[in-house]
């Protein structure tokens, strides 16, 4: 995609800052999408993160690091902790886990909007209000032929093409009702998730989680992450590969508009 940009100077190195990088699901998509340099920041170093890494508390980091450093990147991507908003936090409690009560999204949004750099924030659907979601695009595993559904919303400073879901995806296994059902990558491996039908009030099986790490990797389209816990927290790389394509299209349009303005100015001078 980089080669499609109307750049007349020497080839540019495209850089993305990956905040809350975890094990690098998003980062892998940015590499596949055409970025040359990826820098990850998180408070915990994940051994599976394959790019340059800075260990830091994000809240302290964004206030202590010079603005010019952030603006040296072409894109800043942020995936604040989603457990605070996620509907699966009730499952985590039921399994004896304590979900995070951290909500960095408002802080991160305010910070990114103050910078002169393109940005994108990823999170679960519940992180935004119904009204906000009308103007925010989302990704689904069915957009990319993946075995998961895993809806994730992306708020960005540039246009992101909205793709269409196919919840009858042939890539999903057939569920108990004879309809395609996505594979879950959350909670514990091999769980059968039960829930109450809102129409009948009866308990029924709502889905299942992957039985093995290998099944989860295939469903997510990830090969470099082999830890179940890291897979549960990851964004499928196909999502951010799509974001990258939209970013480069946006930058190409900006470049064309700038050249048009410059050409018009030169013509007036002449």
Coordinates of C-alpha atoms in Angstrom, one line a residue:
X1 CA 0.0 0.0 0.0
X2 CA 2.9 2.3 0.7
X3 CA 3.9 2.2 -2.9
X4 CA 0.6 3.7 -4.0
X5 CA 1.3 6.9 -2.1
X6 CA 2.1 9.9 -4.3
X7 CA 5.5 10.5 -2.7
X8 CA 8.1 12.2 -5.0
X9 CA 10.9 12.4 -2.3
X10 CA 13.0 9.5 -1.1
X11 CA 11.0 6.6 0.3
X12 CA 9.4 7.4 3.7
X13 CA 9.6 5.2 6.8
X14 CA 6.1 4.8 8.1
X15 CA 5.9 4.6 11.9
X16 CA 3.1 3.6 14.2
X17 CA 3.0 3.9 18.0
X18 CA 1.2 1.0 19.6
X19 CA -0.1 2.0 23.1
X20 CA -1.3 -0.8 25.4
X21 CA 0.4 -3.1 22.9
X22 CA -0.1 -6.4 25.0
X23 CA 1.3 -9.3 22.9
X24 CA 1.1 -7.6 19.5
X25 CA -2.1 -8.7 17.8
X26 CA -2.8 -5.1 16.5
X27 CA 0.9 -4.5 15.8
X28 CA 1.1 -7.6 13.5
X29 CA -1.8 -6.2 11.5
X30 CA 0.0 -2.8 11.1
X31 CA 3.1 -4.6 9.8
X32 CA 1.0 -6.6 7.3
X33 CA -0.8 -3.3 6.4
X34 CA 2.4 -1.6 5.3
X35 CA 4.0 0.1 8.4
X36 CA 7.8 -0.1 8.5
X37 CA 8.5 0.7 12.2
X38 CA 6.3 -0.3 15.2
X39 CA 7.0 0.9 18.8
X40 CA 4.9 -0.7 21.5
X41 CA 4.3 0.7 25.0
X42 CA 2.7 -1.2 27.9
X43 CA 3.2 -1.6 31.7
X44 CA 3.9 -5.3 31.3
X45 CA 6.4 -6.8 28.9
X46 CA 4.9 -9.7 27.0
X47 CA 7.6 -12.1 25.7
X48 CA 5.5 -12.7 22.5
X49 CA 5.5 -9.0 21.5
X50 CA 7.7 -9.1 18.4
X51 CA 8.6 -5.4 18.0
X52 CA 10.5 -2.6 19.8
X53 CA 9.0 -2.3 23.3
X54 CA 9.0 0.4 26.0
X55 CA 7.9 -0.6 29.5
X56 CA 5.9 2.2 31.1
X57 CA 2.7 3.1 32.8
X58 CA 0.7 4.7 30.0
X59 CA -0.9 7.4 32.2
X60 CA 2.5 8.6 33.3
X61 CA 4.1 8.0 30.0
X62 CA 1.8 10.3 27.9
X63 CA 2.2 13.2 30.4
X64 CA 5.9 12.9 30.8
X65 CA 7.0 12.2 27.2
X66 CA 7.5 15.3 25.0
X67 CA 4.7 16.1 22.6
X68 CA 7.2 16.2 19.8
X69 CA 8.1 12.6 20.4
X70 CA 4.5 11.5 19.9
X71 CA 4.1 13.7 16.8
X72 CA 7.2 12.0 15.2
X73 CA 4.9 9.0 14.5
X74 CA 2.6 8.8 11.5
X75 CA -0.1 7.0 13.4
X76 CA -0.8 6.4 17.1
X77 CA -2.9 3.4 17.9
X78 CA -4.4 2.8 21.4
X79 CA -6.2 -0.2 22.9
X80 CA -7.0 0.8 26.5
X81 CA -7.9 -2.0 28.9
X82 CA -11.4 -3.2 28.0
X83 CA -12.4 -5.3 31.0
X84 CA -14.1 -2.3 32.6
X85 CA -16.6 -2.2 29.6
X86 CA -16.6 -5.8 28.4
X87 CA -19.8 -7.8 28.8
X88 CA -17.6 -10.9 29.5
X89 CA -16.5 -9.4 32.9
X90 CA -19.5 -11.2 34.5
X91 CA -18.1 -14.5 33.2
X92 CA -14.7 -13.6 34.6
X93 CA -16.2 -13.0 38.1
X94 CA -18.1 -16.3 37.8
X95 CA -14.8 -18.1 37.1
X96 CA -13.2 -16.6 40.1
X97 CA -11.2 -13.8 38.4
X98 CA -11.2 -10.1 39.2
X99 CA -11.7 -7.9 36.0
X100 CA -9.9 -4.6 35.8
X101 CA -11.8 -1.5 36.9
X102 CA -9.5 0.8 34.9
X103 CA -11.0 3.1 32.3
X104 CA -8.4 5.0 30.4
X105 CA -10.5 5.6 27.3
X106 CA -11.6 9.2 28.1
X107 CA -8.1 10.2 29.0
X108 CA -6.5 8.7 26.0
X109 CA -9.1 10.2 23.6
X110 CA -8.5 13.7 25.1
X111 CA -4.7 13.3 24.8
X112 CA -4.7 12.0 21.2
X113 CA -7.1 14.7 20.0
X114 CA -4.6 17.3 21.4
X115 CA -1.8 16.1 19.1
X116 CA -1.0 16.9 15.5
X117 CA -0.9 13.2 14.4
X118 CA -3.5 10.7 13.1
X119 CA -4.8 8.3 15.7
X120 CA -7.1 5.4 16.2
X121 CA -8.6 3.9 19.4
X122 CA -9.8 0.3 19.6
X123 CA -12.2 -1.1 22.2
X124 CA -15.2 -3.4 22.9
X125 CA -18.6 -2.2 21.7
X126 CA -19.7 -1.4 25.3
X127 CA -17.1 1.3 25.6
X128 CA -19.2 3.7 23.5
X129 CA -22.8 4.9 23.8
X130 CA -25.4 3.9 21.3
X131 CA -25.3 7.4 19.9
X132 CA -21.5 7.5 19.6
X133 CA -21.4 4.1 17.8
X134 CA -23.5 5.5 15.0
X135 CA -20.4 7.4 13.8
X136 CA -17.8 4.8 14.6
X137 CA -16.8 1.8 12.5
X138 CA -16.3 -1.7 13.8
X139 CA -14.7 -4.9 12.7
X140 CA -16.1 -8.5 12.9
X141 CA -14.3 -11.7 12.3
X142 CA -16.7 -12.5 9.6
X143 CA -15.4 -9.5 7.6
X144 CA -12.2 -11.4 7.1
X145 CA -13.2 -15.0 7.0
X146 CA -12.1 -15.6 10.6
X147 CA -13.6 -18.2 13.0
X148 CA -14.3 -15.6 15.7
X149 CA -17.0 -12.8 15.8
X150 CA -15.1 -10.6 18.2
X151 CA -16.7 -7.2 17.4
X152 CA -14.3 -4.3 18.1
X153 CA -15.0 -0.6 17.5
X154 CA -12.4 1.8 16.1
X155 CA -12.7 5.5 16.7
X156 CA -10.3 7.4 14.5
X157 CA -9.1 10.8 13.2
X158 CA -9.5 9.5 9.6
X159 CA -12.2 7.6 7.7
X160 CA -12.4 3.9 8.1
X161 CA -14.4 1.8 5.6
X162 CA -17.2 0.0 7.3
X163 CA -17.4 -3.6 6.1
X164 CA -20.5 -5.9 6.2
X165 CA -20.9 -8.7 8.7
X166 CA -21.9 -12.2 7.6
X167 CA -23.1 -13.9 10.8
X168 CA -23.9 -16.9 8.6
X169 CA -20.2 -17.2 7.9
X170 CA -19.1 -20.6 6.4
X171 CA -16.0 -20.1 8.5
X172 CA -18.0 -20.6 11.7
X173 CA -18.9 -24.1 13.0
X174 CA -22.5 -25.1 13.1
X175 CA -24.2 -24.5 16.5
X176 CA -26.9 -26.5 18.4
X177 CA -29.6 -24.8 16.4
X178 CA -28.2 -25.7 13.1
X179 CA -26.8 -22.2 12.5
X180 CA -23.2 -21.0 12.2
X181 CA -21.8 -20.1 15.6
X182 CA -18.4 -18.3 16.1
X183 CA -15.6 -19.7 18.2
X184 CA -15.0 -17.9 21.5
X185 CA -11.5 -16.9 22.6
X186 CA -12.1 -15.7 26.1
X187 CA -12.5 -17.2 29.6
X188 CA -11.2 -20.8 29.7
X189 CA -10.5 -23.2 26.9
X190 CA -13.2 -25.7 26.0
X191 CA -16.1 -23.9 27.9
X192 CA -19.7 -24.4 26.8
X193 CA -21.4 -21.1 27.5
X194 CA -24.9 -21.2 28.8
X195 CA -27.4 -18.3 29.0
X196 CA -31.1 -17.5 29.3
X197 CA -33.1 -17.0 26.2
X198 CA -34.7 -13.6 26.4
X199 CA -37.7 -14.9 24.4
X200 CA -38.5 -18.2 26.3
X201 CA -36.7 -17.6 29.6
X202 CA -35.1 -21.0 29.3
X203 CA -31.5 -21.8 29.7
X204 CA -29.7 -22.7 26.5
X205 CA -26.2 -23.1 25.2
X206 CA -25.1 -19.8 23.8
X207 CA -21.7 -20.9 22.3
X208 CA -18.3 -22.3 23.2
X209 CA -14.7 -21.4 23.5
X210 CA -11.8 -22.9 21.5
X211 CA -10.7 -26.3 22.8
X212 CA -7.0 -25.7 22.1
X213 CA -4.6 -22.8 21.6
X214 CA -4.1 -24.0 18.0
X215 CA -7.8 -23.7 17.4
X216 CA -7.9 -20.2 18.9
X217 CA -4.9 -19.1 16.8
X218 CA -6.6 -20.3 13.6
X219 CA -9.9 -18.6 14.5
X220 CA -8.1 -15.4 15.3
X221 CA -5.7 -15.4 12.3
X222 CA -2.7 -15.2 14.7
X223 CA 0.4 -17.3 14.6
X224 CA 3.0 -15.5 16.8
X225 CA 0.9 -15.6 20.1
X226 CA 0.8 -19.0 21.8
X227 CA -0.4 -18.0 25.3
X228 CA -4.2 -18.5 25.8
X229 CA -4.4 -15.5 28.1
X230 CA -2.7 -13.3 25.5
X231 CA -4.9 -14.6 22.7
X232 CA -8.0 -13.7 24.8
X233 CA -6.8 -10.1 25.0
X234 CA -5.6 -9.8 21.4
X235 CA -7.1 -8.0 18.4
X236 CA -7.0 -10.1 15.2
X237 CA -4.3 -8.7 12.9
X238 CA -6.8 -8.6 10.0
X239 CA -8.6 -5.8 11.8
X240 CA -5.6 -3.4 12.0
X241 CA -4.4 -4.5 8.5
X242 CA -7.7 -3.1 7.3
X243 CA -7.2 0.0 9.5
X244 CA -3.8 0.4 7.8
X245 CA -5.2 0.3 4.3
X246 CA -7.7 3.0 5.3
X247 CA -5.0 5.1 6.8
X248 CA -2.8 5.0 3.7
X249 CA -5.7 5.8 1.5
X250 CA -6.4 8.8 3.7
X251 CA -2.7 9.9 3.6
X252 CA -2.7 9.4 -0.2
X253 CA -5.7 11.7 -0.5
X254 CA -4.1 14.3 1.8
X255 CA -0.9 14.2 -0.3
X256 CA -2.9 14.7 -3.5
X257 CA -4.8 17.6 -2.0
X258 CA -1.6 19.3 -0.8
X259 CA 0.0 18.9 -4.2
X260 CA -3.0 20.4 -5.8
X261 CA -2.9 23.5 -3.5
X262 CA 0.8 23.9 -4.0
X263 CA 0.5 23.7 -7.8
X264 CA -2.3 26.2 -7.7
X265 CA -0.2 28.6 -5.6
X266 CA 2.8 28.2 -8.0
X267 CA 0.5 29.0 -11.0
X268 CA -0.7 32.2 -9.3
X269 CA 2.9 33.2 -8.6
X270 CA 3.9 32.6 -12.2

